[in-house]
Amino acid sequence: MNIKIVRFISNYLELLKYGVVGVLGAGIHFFTMVLCVEVFGISSLISSVIGFSLSLVISFILNYKWTFSNRVDPQDGNHNRTTYFIKYVVVSLSGLLVNLITIYLMNDVFLIWYVYAQLTASFIVPIHNYFLNKFWTFNKKFKRSTT
């Protein structure tokens, strides 16, 4: 098969996997945020941080083990997993900053309902995070042996 076609399919599948993990993470983030605001009376910004934190851990595990598994060496051991996790956290924190700025501007400045603000952020942040994770966090190109 043509190398360009193989590369295209591989990139498409990687993006699809990232999307599945992202939808799950966004759902966890969103559900946790609404739960914290509506049930516990916590502010929308703090609630978003709580939802973000829970979704971060689950998303890292899924992206490490599934989405970007062809980019990580399973023989690396705990040290490199820790490095991947630290990079993932840095990317996620930058995404959280984008998320919080979006919520602040939409909810506190323009007085748009916090749920709409979070939905908007939920479309912006994954694009930001995907490219940083693909090209920085999981940039090591490890090719599994077929033997």
GROMACS .gro file of C-alpha atoms in nm:
model
  147
    1MET     CA    1   0.000   0.000   0.000
    2ASN     CA    2   0.119   0.352  -0.073
    3ILE     CA    3   0.305   0.506   0.225
    4LYS     CA    4   0.100   0.826   0.201
    5ILE     CA    5  -0.224   0.631   0.228
    6VAL     CA    6  -0.094   0.434   0.525
    7ARG     CA    7   0.019   0.755   0.696
    8PHE     CA    8  -0.317   0.921   0.626
    9ILE     CA    9  -0.510   0.626   0.770
   10SER     CA   10  -0.281   0.612   1.073
   11ASN     CA   11  -0.323   0.984   1.139
   12TYR     CA   12  -0.698   0.958   1.089
   13LEU     CA   13  -0.727   0.669   1.336
   14GLU     CA   14  -0.510   0.853   1.588
   15LEU     CA   15  -0.729   1.162   1.560
   16LEU     CA   16  -1.041   0.947   1.590
   17LYS     CA   17  -0.908   0.781   1.907
   18TYR     CA   18  -0.812   1.121   2.048
   19GLY     CA   19  -1.164   1.240   1.973
   20VAL     CA   20  -1.321   0.946   2.156
   21VAL     CA   21  -1.100   1.006   2.460
   22GLY     CA   22  -1.172   1.378   2.433
   23VAL     CA   23  -1.548   1.330   2.425
   24LEU     CA   24  -1.526   1.105   2.729
   25GLY     CA   25  -1.301   1.357   2.907
   26ALA     CA   26  -1.529   1.647   2.814
   27GLY     CA   27  -1.827   1.452   2.943
   28ILE     CA   28  -1.654   1.383   3.273
   29HIS     CA   29  -1.545   1.749   3.296
   30PHE     CA   30  -1.890   1.882   3.209
   31PHE     CA   31  -2.088   1.640   3.429
   32THR     CA   32  -1.860   1.705   3.727
   33MET     CA   33  -1.886   2.081   3.677
   34VAL     CA   34  -2.266   2.080   3.662
   35LEU     CA   35  -2.285   1.846   3.962
   36CYS     CA   36  -2.058   2.073   4.166
   37VAL     CA   37  -2.250   2.390   4.072
   38GLU     CA   38  -2.604   2.256   4.098
   39VAL     CA   39  -2.572   2.010   4.387
   40PHE     CA   40  -2.291   2.154   4.597
   41GLY     CA   41  -2.324   2.525   4.514
   42ILE     CA   42  -1.959   2.563   4.413
   43SER     CA   43  -1.869   2.848   4.175
   44SER     CA   44  -1.853   2.767   3.805
   45LEU     CA   45  -1.478   2.836   3.786
   46ILE     CA   46  -1.389   2.612   4.081
   47SER     CA   47  -1.631   2.347   3.955
   48SER     CA   48  -1.460   2.353   3.617
   49VAL     CA   49  -1.121   2.299   3.785
   50ILE     CA   50  -1.259   1.998   3.974
   51GLY     CA   51  -1.406   1.850   3.654
   52PHE     CA   52  -1.085   1.922   3.468
   53SER     CA   53  -0.873   1.743   3.730
   54LEU     CA   54  -1.078   1.425   3.719
   55SER     CA   55  -1.089   1.424   3.341
   56LEU     CA   56  -0.712   1.488   3.317
   57VAL     CA   57  -0.615   1.166   3.494
   58ILE     CA   58  -0.860   0.949   3.301
   59SER     CA   59  -0.770   1.108   2.967
   60PHE     CA   60  -0.395   1.069   3.024
   61ILE     CA   61  -0.430   0.699   3.093
   62LEU     CA   62  -0.643   0.645   2.782
   63ASN     CA   63  -0.424   0.857   2.555
   64TYR     CA   64  -0.104   0.695   2.684
   65LYS     CA   65  -0.235   0.338   2.658
   66TRP     CA   66  -0.449   0.373   2.346
   67THR     CA   67  -0.435   0.691   2.135
   68PHE     CA   68  -0.059   0.748   2.129
   69SER     CA   69   0.052   0.394   2.220
   70ASN     CA   70   0.255   0.369   1.897
   71ARG     CA   71   0.457   0.674   2.005
   72VAL     CA   72   0.562   0.542   2.346
   73ASP     CA   73   0.805   0.263   2.421
   74PRO     CA   74   0.647   0.012   2.661
   75GLN     CA   75   0.999  -0.068   2.784
   76ASP     CA   76   1.056   0.292   2.899
   77GLY     CA   77   0.956   0.219   3.256
   78ASN     CA   78   0.811   0.448   3.519
   79HIS     CA   79   1.059   0.733   3.467
   80ASN     CA   80   0.945   0.806   3.113
   81ARG     CA   81   0.578   0.753   3.202
   82THR     CA   82   0.627   1.022   3.462
   83THR     CA   83   0.783   1.248   3.199
   84TYR     CA   84   0.489   1.187   2.965
   85PHE     CA   85   0.248   1.261   3.249
   86ILE     CA   86   0.425   1.585   3.345
   87LYS     CA   87   0.419   1.703   2.982
   88TYR     CA   88   0.054   1.599   2.956
   89VAL     CA   89  -0.026   1.800   3.269
   90VAL     CA   90   0.154   2.106   3.128
   91VAL     CA   91  -0.047   2.081   2.805
   92SER     CA   92  -0.366   2.024   3.000
   93LEU     CA   93  -0.298   2.320   3.228
   94SER     CA   94  -0.250   2.543   2.927
   95GLY     CA   95  -0.581   2.405   2.798
   96LEU     CA   96  -0.738   2.474   3.137
   97LEU     CA   97  -0.620   2.834   3.112
   98VAL     CA   98  -0.788   2.865   2.771
   99ASN     CA   99  -1.098   2.702   2.924
  100LEU     CA  100  -1.111   2.938   3.223
  101ILE     CA  101  -1.054   3.248   3.011
  102THR     CA  102  -1.342   3.137   2.787
  103ILE     CA  103  -1.573   3.082   3.086
  104TYR     CA  104  -1.470   3.408   3.251
  105LEU     CA  105  -1.524   3.614   2.937
  106MET     CA  106  -1.851   3.452   2.839
  107ASN     CA  107  -2.004   3.409   3.187
  108ASP     CA  108  -1.866   3.696   3.393
  109VAL     CA  109  -1.807   3.963   3.128
  110PHE     CA  110  -2.077   3.892   2.867
  111LEU     CA  111  -2.322   3.731   3.117
  112ILE     CA  112  -2.376   3.419   2.909
  113TRP     CA  113  -2.497   3.113   3.101
  114TYR     CA  114  -2.201   2.913   3.237
  115VAL     CA  115  -2.318   2.596   3.060
  116TYR     CA  116  -2.293   2.767   2.718
  117ALA     CA  117  -1.954   2.903   2.817
  118GLN     CA  118  -1.828   2.555   2.907
  119LEU     CA  119  -1.971   2.407   2.587
  120THR     CA  120  -1.784   2.670   2.384
  121ALA     CA  121  -1.460   2.598   2.570
  122SER     CA  122  -1.518   2.227   2.512
  123PHE     CA  123  -1.481   2.285   2.137
  124ILE     CA  124  -1.176   2.514   2.156
  125VAL     CA  125  -0.956   2.334   2.409
  126PRO     CA  126  -0.936   1.988   2.246
  127ILE     CA  127  -0.790   2.133   1.926
  128HIS     CA  128  -0.527   2.320   2.128
  129ASN     CA  129  -0.444   2.011   2.334
  130TYR     CA  130  -0.434   1.762   2.045
  131PHE     CA  131  -0.160   1.941   1.857
  132LEU     CA  132   0.050   2.004   2.168
  133ASN     CA  133   0.016   1.641   2.282
  134LYS     CA  134   0.087   1.498   1.937
  135PHE     CA  135   0.394   1.709   1.867
  136TRP     CA  136   0.534   1.765   2.217
  137THR     CA  137   0.404   1.526   2.484
  138PHE     CA  138   0.407   1.209   2.275
  139ASN     CA  139   0.659   1.313   2.011
  140LYS     CA  140   0.887   1.013   2.055
  141LYS     CA  141   0.837   0.796   1.750
  142PHE     CA  142   0.866   0.443   1.877
  143LYS     CA  143   0.797   0.177   1.617
  144ARG     CA  144   0.688  -0.159   1.746
  145SER     CA  145   0.862  -0.459   1.604
  146THR     CA  146   0.640  -0.684   1.397
  147THR     CA  147   0.840  -0.995   1.487
   0.00000   0.00000   0.00000
